Amino acid sequence: MEIKEMVALAKVAQQEFERKFDQQSTDHVVKELCKVVYDNAEMLAREAVEETGMGRYEDKVAKNRNKAKGVWSNLQGKKTMGVVGIEEGTGLIKIAKPVGVVASITPTTNPIVTPMANIAFALKTKNAIIVSPHPRSKNCSTHTIELIKAKLKELKVPENLVQYLPNPGLEDTQELMSLVDVVVATGGMGMVHSAYSSGKPSFGVGAGNVQVIIDENINDFNEAADIIIRGRSFDNGIICSGEQCFIYPEKYKEEIFDAFKRNGAYFVPEEHHDKVVQTIFVNGAMNRDVVGKDVEVIAKMIGIEIPEGTRILVVPAKGVATADLICKEKMCPIMTCLPYKYFEEAIAIANTNLSMEGSGHSAGIHSNNQGNIIKAGSEIKVSRLIVNAPCSITAGGSIQNGLSVTTTLGCGSWGNNSISENFTYKHLLNITRVARMSNSITMPTDEEIWAMN
């Protein structure tokens, strides 16, 4: 089937779905499609690991279940059709309408939950969606979509409301993006740039390079170390919101390093620093062969021996940002670290690393000082700051932290993105605003207007 035919069928299906399904029946559809991934979490995790060779089975199971639960939890009860709000005072009426047909470009790093989340967002807002899976994970992605489609068929949802490219490639994906109404691109910077060049409204992501500040006032360095390592090691480090560099108070170096070692970090000796860099980067870019691999596999590639039970490798940086390639994003269970003397220096280090790569994405802080937390949030150029929690697991949203559960993390103008928040259902709505003049609002005089502070 030609791409233009798929889009034409999607438009017909979208109009039928909009006409036949009310808010209650739509929400039931969304709940059931999310539950498909929850119920099949183990099988789909196994398929993803086997096809891509990336990540950890146990973590992918947890990711499948938690994202399915989180997405549905966020979407339930949200009104997405008809009148969705009336402003007090002005009486401005807001009416929600679908955008039409959505193209979802999905990555090999999240081949199960990204299609699920974007299908849920699209259907919640009465849109049709066509998914273009990453070629290196098309089998597990398309199996996920087929399972969802089977459930949708049971619920009498129009057949072509959810479709996918059976043989995704650059040319077909670019054609798809040019024909739909909205593009959601989750993946590498090349694909995101292509989406923004498609001529259609697009939501993309920026590069990750999460900087984590350890404040000197925390009571337990051991707890912070465990949380940071848990975030860095999750799914073998392939998540864009995973911790990349911990910035620590220099005067507590020994205590902090000991805490990391107790929790499974192996600090690579300085004489092996260059070996690590040369192994994980090729001509300054991430070596595809190490992405998402187990720490033991990477250590063997580097040519170093590590203790049993090692969860991550820590490679202390020789300098900030461009002074050392290890300060770039590393899509594997490796991170770096840098010392600071005072808190403002920690913020400066974080921003300098981010200016090289990862600007606008995410950062983390472990602190009990609300003033320092607010200062970091005010001064670090990121769209989300995670406090005392694993960044990789919670920056993409959590039922407990108020961030929308998603797999597409906007990075704002810092990361050349159109949004600086987690992508969710509301970004796939058009809103008509019905405005009338209100006699109950008194028009101030010119003198009153200019007297206002």
Short mmCIF file of C-alpha atoms in Angstrom, two decimals:
data_model
loop_
_atom_site.label_atom_id
_atom_site.label_comp_id
_atom_site.label_asym_id
_atom_site.label_seq_id
_atom_site.Cartn_x
_atom_site.Cartn_y
_atom_site.Cartn_z
CA MET A 1 0.00 0.00 0.00
CA GLU A 2 1.30 3.44 -0.90
CA ILE A 3 1.88 5.98 1.88
CA LYS A 4 -0.68 8.40 0.49
CA GLU A 5 -3.28 5.61 0.50
CA MET A 6 -2.49 4.83 4.15
CA VAL A 7 -2.98 8.48 5.05
CA ALA A 8 -6.25 8.66 3.12
CA LEU A 9 -7.57 5.59 4.95
CA ALA A 10 -6.43 7.09 8.25
CA LYS A 11 -8.40 10.26 7.57
CA VAL A 12 -11.58 8.29 6.92
CA ALA A 13 -11.03 6.19 10.06
CA GLN A 14 -10.37 9.30 12.15
CA GLN A 15 -13.63 10.91 11.06
CA GLU A 16 -15.56 7.72 11.84
CA PHE A 17 -13.91 7.38 15.25
CA GLU A 18 -14.65 11.01 16.08
CA ARG A 19 -18.29 10.55 15.10
CA LYS A 20 -18.99 7.23 16.84
CA PHE A 21 -16.98 7.33 20.08
CA ASP A 22 -17.82 9.64 22.96
CA GLN A 23 -15.51 10.55 25.87
CA GLN A 24 -16.40 7.50 27.94
CA SER A 25 -15.98 4.96 25.14
CA THR A 26 -12.79 6.65 23.97
CA ASP A 27 -11.31 6.45 27.45
CA HIS A 28 -12.18 2.75 27.61
CA VAL A 29 -10.31 2.21 24.34
CA VAL A 30 -7.24 4.03 25.68
CA LYS A 31 -7.28 2.08 28.92
CA GLU A 32 -7.47 -1.24 27.10
CA LEU A 33 -4.67 -0.46 24.65
CA CYS A 34 -2.35 0.53 27.50
CA LYS A 35 -3.26 -2.68 29.32
CA VAL A 36 -2.20 -4.68 26.26
CA VAL A 37 1.41 -3.66 26.89
CA TYR A 38 1.06 -4.15 30.63
CA ASP A 39 -0.31 -7.67 30.15
CA ASN A 40 2.36 -8.60 27.59
CA ALA A 41 5.26 -6.80 29.27
CA GLU A 42 7.51 -9.85 29.65
CA MET A 43 7.07 -11.17 26.11
CA LEU A 44 7.57 -7.77 24.50
CA ALA A 45 10.61 -7.04 26.68
CA ARG A 46 12.18 -10.32 25.60
CA GLU A 47 11.51 -9.56 21.95
CA ALA A 48 13.02 -6.07 22.26
CA VAL A 49 16.24 -7.35 23.85
CA GLU A 50 16.61 -10.18 21.34
CA GLU A 51 16.01 -7.97 18.29
CA THR A 52 17.99 -4.88 19.28
CA GLY A 53 20.71 -6.44 21.46
CA MET A 54 20.29 -3.45 23.78
CA GLY A 55 19.27 -3.03 27.37
CA ARG A 56 18.24 -5.39 30.16
CA TYR A 57 15.25 -7.70 30.07
CA GLU A 58 14.22 -7.05 33.69
CA ASP A 59 14.35 -3.28 33.21
CA LYS A 60 12.35 -3.44 29.99
CA VAL A 61 9.67 -5.46 31.76
CA ALA A 62 9.50 -2.79 34.47
CA LYS A 63 9.47 -0.04 31.85
CA ASN A 64 6.65 -1.67 29.89
CA ARG A 65 4.51 -2.06 32.98
CA ASN A 66 5.25 1.32 34.56
CA LYS A 67 4.79 3.32 31.35
CA ALA A 68 1.53 1.51 30.60
CA LYS A 69 0.23 2.25 34.10
CA GLY A 70 1.57 5.80 34.11
CA VAL A 71 0.22 6.80 30.72
CA TRP A 72 -3.27 5.54 31.54
CA SER A 73 -3.17 7.12 35.01
CA ASN A 74 -2.32 10.49 33.45
CA LEU A 75 -5.00 10.22 30.74
CA GLN A 76 -7.95 8.95 32.74
CA GLY A 77 -10.54 11.56 33.55
CA LYS A 78 -9.07 14.18 31.19
CA LYS A 79 -11.67 15.79 28.94
CA THR A 80 -10.46 15.90 25.34
CA MET A 81 -13.55 16.62 23.24
CA GLY A 82 -16.25 19.25 23.10
CA VAL A 83 -16.17 22.06 25.64
CA VAL A 84 -13.14 21.49 27.84
CA GLY A 85 -13.15 24.72 29.80
CA ILE A 86 -14.86 28.05 30.48
CA GLU A 87 -12.78 30.86 31.94
CA GLU A 88 -14.17 32.70 34.92
CA GLY A 89 -14.74 36.39 34.42
CA THR A 90 -14.36 36.57 30.63
CA GLY A 91 -16.54 33.53 29.90
CA LEU A 92 -14.06 32.42 27.22
CA ILE A 93 -15.14 28.95 26.02
CA LYS A 94 -12.54 26.36 24.95
CA ILE A 95 -13.59 23.61 22.54
CA ALA A 96 -11.18 20.73 21.84
CA LYS A 97 -10.80 19.25 18.36
CA PRO A 98 -8.49 16.59 16.87
CA VAL A 99 -5.48 17.53 14.76
CA GLY A 100 -6.20 14.73 12.27
CA VAL A 101 -3.55 12.17 11.33
CA VAL A 102 -0.39 11.84 13.42
CA ALA A 103 2.93 10.35 12.28
CA SER A 104 4.90 8.75 15.11
CA ILE A 105 8.59 8.11 14.47
CA THR A 106 9.85 5.69 17.13
CA PRO A 107 13.39 4.80 18.29
CA THR A 108 15.19 1.49 18.66
CA THR A 109 15.96 2.36 22.31
CA ASN A 110 12.26 2.40 23.30
CA PRO A 111 10.59 0.21 20.67
CA ILE A 112 7.63 -0.93 22.79
CA VAL A 113 6.52 1.92 25.03
CA THR A 114 6.96 4.74 22.50
CA PRO A 115 4.42 3.32 20.02
CA MET A 116 2.07 2.52 22.92
CA ALA A 117 2.29 6.00 24.45
CA ASN A 118 1.85 7.84 21.17
CA ILE A 119 -1.08 5.64 20.13
CA ALA A 120 -2.69 6.34 23.51
CA PHE A 121 -2.15 10.11 23.15
CA ALA A 122 -3.52 10.07 19.59
CA LEU A 123 -6.64 8.06 20.33
CA LYS A 124 -7.38 9.95 23.55
CA THR A 125 -7.65 13.08 21.41
CA LYS A 126 -9.68 11.38 18.61
CA ASN A 127 -6.81 11.32 16.10
CA ALA A 128 -5.57 8.63 13.74
CA ILE A 129 -1.93 7.58 13.89
CA ILE A 130 0.61 5.94 11.59
CA VAL A 131 3.79 4.64 13.23
CA SER A 132 7.17 4.42 11.53
CA PRO A 133 9.24 2.07 13.71
CA HIS A 134 13.02 2.12 13.72
CA PRO A 135 14.28 -0.42 11.14
CA ARG A 136 16.47 -2.16 13.76
CA SER A 137 13.48 -2.77 16.04
CA LYS A 138 10.61 -3.04 13.58
CA ASN A 139 9.65 -6.61 14.51
CA CYS A 140 9.02 -6.00 18.22
CA SER A 141 7.45 -2.60 17.51
CA THR A 142 5.08 -3.96 14.88
CA HIS A 143 4.18 -6.91 17.11
CA THR A 144 3.26 -4.42 19.83
CA ILE A 145 1.10 -2.47 17.40
CA GLU A 146 -0.55 -5.65 16.07
CA LEU A 147 -1.46 -6.68 19.63
CA ILE A 148 -2.96 -3.23 20.19
CA LYS A 149 -4.83 -3.38 16.87
CA ALA A 150 -6.29 -6.77 17.81
CA LYS A 151 -7.68 -5.27 21.00
CA LEU A 152 -9.01 -2.25 19.10
CA LYS A 153 -10.80 -4.58 16.67
CA GLU A 154 -12.57 -6.21 19.64
CA LEU A 155 -13.71 -2.74 20.69
CA LYS A 156 -15.00 -1.99 17.15
CA VAL A 157 -12.52 0.82 16.57
CA PRO A 158 -12.11 1.63 12.83
CA GLU A 159 -9.44 -0.66 11.40
CA ASN A 160 -7.23 2.02 9.87
CA LEU A 161 -7.20 4.34 12.86
CA VAL A 162 -3.86 2.81 13.87
CA GLN A 163 -1.40 1.80 11.14
CA TYR A 164 2.34 1.30 10.72
CA LEU A 165 4.90 1.21 7.95
CA PRO A 166 5.71 -2.49 7.38
CA ASN A 167 9.14 -1.75 5.89
CA PRO A 168 10.20 1.55 7.44
CA GLY A 169 13.02 3.42 5.78
CA LEU A 170 14.16 6.99 5.44
CA GLU A 171 12.38 7.68 2.15
CA ASP A 172 9.02 6.25 3.25
CA THR A 173 9.24 7.97 6.63
CA GLN A 174 9.96 11.34 5.02
CA GLU A 175 7.01 10.88 2.66
CA LEU A 176 4.78 9.96 5.61
CA MET A 177 5.82 13.07 7.52
CA SER A 178 5.04 15.29 4.53
CA LEU A 179 1.48 13.93 4.21
CA VAL A 180 0.15 13.85 7.78
CA ASP A 181 -1.10 16.70 9.96
CA VAL A 182 1.36 16.45 12.88
CA VAL A 183 4.69 14.64 13.41
CA VAL A 184 5.97 13.24 16.71
CA ALA A 185 9.65 12.33 16.28
CA THR A 186 11.35 10.42 19.08
CA GLY A 187 14.88 9.34 18.23
CA GLY A 188 18.18 10.58 16.90
CA MET A 189 18.89 14.19 16.02
CA GLY A 190 18.93 13.39 12.29
CA MET A 191 15.35 12.15 12.34
CA VAL A 192 14.21 15.02 14.55
CA HIS A 193 15.76 17.51 12.12
CA SER A 194 14.04 15.71 9.24
CA ALA A 195 10.72 16.02 11.06
CA TYR A 196 11.21 19.75 11.56
CA SER A 197 12.03 20.04 7.86
CA SER A 198 8.90 18.16 6.78
CA GLY A 199 6.78 21.28 6.51
CA LYS A 200 4.36 19.95 9.12
CA PRO A 201 3.98 20.88 12.81
CA SER A 202 6.42 18.63 14.66
CA PHE A 203 7.28 17.64 18.19
CA GLY A 204 10.82 16.39 18.63
CA VAL A 205 13.37 15.70 21.32
CA GLY A 206 16.85 16.99 22.05
CA ALA A 207 20.02 15.17 23.00
CA GLY A 208 20.38 14.01 26.58
CA ASN A 209 23.41 14.55 28.80
CA VAL A 210 22.02 14.61 32.32
CA GLN A 211 24.16 16.40 34.90
CA VAL A 212 23.55 15.50 38.55
CA ILE A 213 24.69 17.72 41.42
CA ILE A 214 25.37 16.15 44.81
CA ASP A 215 24.84 18.89 47.39
CA GLU A 216 27.18 18.82 50.38
CA ASN A 217 24.33 19.09 52.89
CA ILE A 218 22.68 15.71 52.25
CA ASN A 219 22.65 13.34 55.19
CA ASP A 220 23.44 10.13 53.34
CA PHE A 221 25.90 9.98 50.43
CA ASN A 222 25.22 6.25 50.29
CA GLU A 223 21.56 6.79 49.41
CA ALA A 224 22.43 9.35 46.74
CA ALA A 225 25.02 7.01 45.22
CA ASP A 226 22.53 4.15 45.08
CA ILE A 227 19.89 6.32 43.41
CA ILE A 228 22.33 7.71 40.84
CA ILE A 229 23.71 4.27 39.99
CA ARG A 230 20.20 2.85 39.76
CA GLY A 231 19.37 5.56 37.24
CA ARG A 232 22.58 5.15 35.23
CA SER A 233 22.41 1.37 35.06
CA PHE A 234 18.69 1.15 34.24
CA ASP A 235 18.20 -0.60 30.88
CA ASN A 236 21.99 -0.48 30.47
CA GLY A 237 22.01 3.29 30.08
CA ILE A 238 20.12 3.69 26.80
CA ILE A 239 17.53 6.13 28.13
CA CYS A 240 18.12 9.76 27.12
CA SER A 241 17.25 10.97 30.63
CA GLY A 242 19.86 8.72 32.26
CA GLU A 243 22.48 10.22 34.58
CA GLN A 244 25.73 11.06 32.74
CA CYS A 245 27.91 13.02 35.18
CA PHE A 246 27.77 13.48 38.94
CA ILE A 247 29.19 16.75 40.21
CA TYR A 248 30.36 16.37 43.79
CA PRO A 249 31.72 18.59 46.60
CA GLU A 250 35.49 18.20 46.46
CA LYS A 251 35.92 18.18 50.26
CA TYR A 252 33.79 15.02 50.52
CA LYS A 253 35.44 13.20 47.60
CA GLU A 254 36.62 10.22 49.63
CA GLU A 255 33.26 9.66 51.35
CA ILE A 256 31.33 10.01 48.09
CA PHE A 257 33.62 7.74 46.06
CA ASP A 258 33.43 5.12 48.82
CA ALA A 259 29.64 5.32 48.73
CA PHE A 260 29.63 4.78 44.97
CA LYS A 261 31.99 1.81 45.30
CA ARG A 262 29.78 0.22 47.95
CA ASN A 263 26.85 0.46 45.54
CA GLY A 264 28.54 -1.17 42.58
CA ALA A 265 30.56 1.55 40.85
CA TYR A 266 34.01 0.72 39.51
CA PHE A 267 36.24 3.78 39.14
CA VAL A 268 38.40 3.30 36.07
CA PRO A 269 42.07 4.07 36.85
CA GLU A 270 43.48 7.14 35.12
CA GLU A 271 45.84 5.05 32.99
CA HIS A 272 42.81 3.41 31.31
CA HIS A 273 40.91 6.65 30.74
CA ASP A 274 41.88 7.00 27.08
CA LYS A 275 41.05 3.35 26.39
CA VAL A 276 37.52 3.92 27.62
CA VAL A 277 37.05 7.03 25.51
CA GLN A 278 38.42 5.34 22.40
CA THR A 279 36.13 2.36 22.93
CA ILE A 280 32.85 4.16 23.47
CA PHE A 281 33.40 6.98 20.97
CA VAL A 282 34.36 6.69 17.29
CA ASN A 283 35.37 9.96 15.67
CA GLY A 284 33.64 11.76 18.52
CA ALA A 285 30.33 9.93 18.05
CA MET A 286 28.83 7.15 20.15
CA ASN A 287 30.08 3.70 19.14
CA ARG A 288 26.96 1.77 18.16
CA ASP A 289 28.55 -1.49 19.32
CA VAL A 290 28.52 -0.45 22.99
CA VAL A 291 25.03 1.08 23.13
CA GLY A 292 22.95 -0.67 25.77
CA LYS A 293 25.50 -3.44 26.40
CA ASP A 294 26.14 -5.05 29.78
CA VAL A 295 28.93 -3.49 31.81
CA GLU A 296 30.92 -6.75 31.68
CA VAL A 297 30.80 -6.75 27.88
CA ILE A 298 32.01 -3.16 27.69
CA ALA A 299 34.83 -3.82 30.19
CA LYS A 300 36.00 -6.71 28.02
CA MET A 301 35.94 -4.49 24.92
CA ILE A 302 38.01 -1.90 26.78
CA GLY A 303 40.41 -4.56 28.03
CA ILE A 304 40.01 -4.06 31.77
CA GLU A 305 38.99 -6.37 34.59
CA ILE A 306 36.19 -5.30 36.88
CA PRO A 307 34.98 -6.77 40.19
CA GLU A 308 32.00 -9.10 40.27
CA GLY A 309 28.81 -7.18 40.99
CA THR A 310 29.90 -4.02 39.16
CA ARG A 311 26.85 -2.05 38.02
CA ILE A 312 28.48 0.92 36.27
CA LEU A 313 31.90 2.25 35.30
CA VAL A 314 32.86 5.71 36.49
CA VAL A 315 35.52 7.52 34.46
CA PRO A 316 36.59 10.77 36.19
CA ALA A 317 36.81 13.59 33.65
CA LYS A 318 40.07 15.41 32.95
CA GLY A 319 38.18 18.64 32.31
CA VAL A 320 34.78 20.13 31.60
CA ALA A 321 32.85 19.77 28.33
CA THR A 322 35.08 19.81 25.24
CA ALA A 323 38.17 19.32 27.40
CA ASP A 324 37.22 15.64 27.67
CA LEU A 325 34.95 13.56 25.40
CA ILE A 326 33.80 11.57 28.43
CA CYS A 327 31.60 14.56 29.28
CA LYS A 328 29.35 13.76 26.29
CA GLU A 329 26.25 11.56 26.43
CA LYS A 330 27.13 7.88 26.88
CA MET A 331 24.35 5.42 25.99
CA CYS A 332 25.75 2.62 28.13
CA PRO A 333 26.36 2.01 31.87
CA ILE A 334 29.26 4.46 32.05
CA MET A 335 29.32 7.88 33.67
CA THR A 336 31.84 10.52 34.59
CA CYS A 337 32.29 12.89 37.52
CA LEU A 338 33.70 16.32 38.29
CA PRO A 339 34.45 18.08 41.60
CA TYR A 340 33.31 21.52 42.76
CA LYS A 341 34.40 23.82 45.58
CA TYR A 342 31.19 25.87 45.97
CA PHE A 343 27.62 25.41 44.78
CA GLU A 344 27.73 28.10 42.09
CA GLU A 345 30.68 26.27 40.54
CA ALA A 346 28.60 23.06 40.39
CA ILE A 347 25.92 24.91 38.45
CA ALA A 348 28.54 26.38 36.11
CA ILE A 349 29.99 22.91 35.44
CA ALA A 350 26.52 21.53 34.68
CA ASN A 351 25.73 24.36 32.27
CA THR A 352 29.10 24.09 30.54
CA ASN A 353 28.66 20.37 29.91
CA LEU A 354 25.11 20.97 28.73
CA SER A 355 26.20 23.71 26.36
CA MET A 356 28.33 21.11 24.62
CA GLU A 357 25.52 18.53 24.49
CA GLY A 358 22.15 18.07 26.17
CA SER A 359 21.04 21.68 26.60
CA GLY A 360 17.38 21.91 27.57
CA HIS A 361 16.91 18.25 28.45
CA SER A 362 17.18 17.25 32.11
CA ALA A 363 19.35 17.54 35.20
CA GLY A 364 19.26 16.11 38.69
CA ILE A 365 20.12 17.22 42.19
CA HIS A 366 20.48 15.40 45.50
CA SER A 367 19.92 17.98 48.21
CA ASN A 368 18.00 18.81 51.38
CA ASN A 369 18.48 22.54 50.83
CA GLN A 370 15.37 24.02 49.21
CA GLY A 371 17.27 27.22 48.40
CA ASN A 372 19.91 25.30 46.45
CA ILE A 373 17.26 23.22 44.71
CA ILE A 374 15.45 26.37 43.54
CA LYS A 375 18.77 27.97 42.58
CA ALA A 376 19.67 24.95 40.43
CA GLY A 377 16.22 24.97 38.86
CA SER A 378 16.52 28.68 38.14
CA GLU A 379 20.02 28.64 36.67
CA ILE A 380 20.53 25.28 34.90
CA LYS A 381 19.26 25.39 31.32
CA VAL A 382 17.04 22.32 31.35
CA SER A 383 13.32 21.64 31.03
CA ARG A 384 13.14 19.39 34.09
CA LEU A 385 15.17 19.09 37.30
CA ILE A 386 14.80 15.79 39.16
CA VAL A 387 15.21 15.97 42.94
CA ASN A 388 16.49 13.04 45.02
CA ALA A 389 15.32 10.43 42.49
CA PRO A 390 16.72 8.43 39.55
CA CYS A 391 16.57 10.70 36.50
CA SER A 392 16.32 7.93 33.92
CA ILE A 393 13.27 6.43 35.60
CA THR A 394 11.37 9.58 36.59
CA ALA A 395 12.21 12.41 34.14
CA GLY A 396 9.91 10.77 31.60
CA GLY A 397 7.08 11.22 34.06
CA SER A 398 5.81 9.50 37.16
CA ILE A 399 2.49 9.19 38.92
CA GLN A 400 4.30 10.62 41.97
CA ASN A 401 6.17 13.64 40.57
CA GLY A 402 3.68 15.59 38.45
CA LEU A 403 5.55 15.18 35.15
CA SER A 404 3.40 13.73 32.37
CA VAL A 405 4.31 10.11 31.67
CA THR A 406 5.76 9.93 28.18
CA THR A 407 8.69 8.76 26.07
CA THR A 408 9.12 12.09 24.28
CA LEU A 409 10.85 14.75 26.38
CA GLY A 410 10.76 18.24 24.91
CA CYS A 411 13.85 20.39 25.46
CA GLY A 412 12.54 23.84 24.59
CA SER A 413 14.42 26.38 22.53
CA TRP A 414 17.65 25.29 24.26
CA GLY A 415 17.38 21.93 22.46
CA ASN A 416 15.75 23.34 19.29
CA ASN A 417 12.37 21.88 20.29
CA SER A 418 8.92 23.43 20.16
CA ILE A 419 8.01 22.47 23.75
CA SER A 420 9.91 22.50 27.05
CA GLU A 421 7.85 19.84 28.77
CA ASN A 422 6.93 16.18 28.48
CA PHE A 423 4.94 15.51 25.32
CA THR A 424 1.42 14.25 26.06
CA TYR A 425 -2.17 14.19 24.80
CA LYS A 426 -2.75 17.96 25.03
CA HIS A 427 -0.18 18.58 22.28
CA LEU A 428 -2.40 16.68 19.84
CA LEU A 429 -5.41 18.94 20.29
CA ASN A 430 -6.54 22.02 18.44
CA ILE A 431 -8.50 24.41 20.66
CA THR A 432 -11.19 26.74 19.36
CA ARG A 433 -11.73 29.69 21.71
CA VAL A 434 -15.19 31.23 21.64
CA ALA A 435 -14.92 34.83 22.82
CA ARG A 436 -17.65 37.36 23.48
CA MET A 437 -17.52 40.83 24.94
CA SER A 438 -18.49 40.80 28.61
CA ASN A 439 -20.46 43.72 30.03
CA SER A 440 -19.57 42.53 33.53
CA ILE A 441 -15.96 43.55 32.96
CA THR A 442 -15.43 47.29 33.31
CA MET A 443 -13.02 48.82 30.82
CA PRO A 444 -10.43 50.85 32.77
CA THR A 445 -9.71 54.41 31.76
CA ASP A 446 -6.41 55.33 30.13
CA GLU A 447 -5.28 56.88 33.39
CA GLU A 448 -6.10 53.70 35.31
CA ILE A 449 -4.26 51.53 32.78
CA TRP A 450 -1.02 53.51 33.00
CA ALA A 451 -1.25 53.79 36.78
CA MET A 452 -1.08 50.00 37.10
CA ASN A 453 2.17 48.48 38.41
#
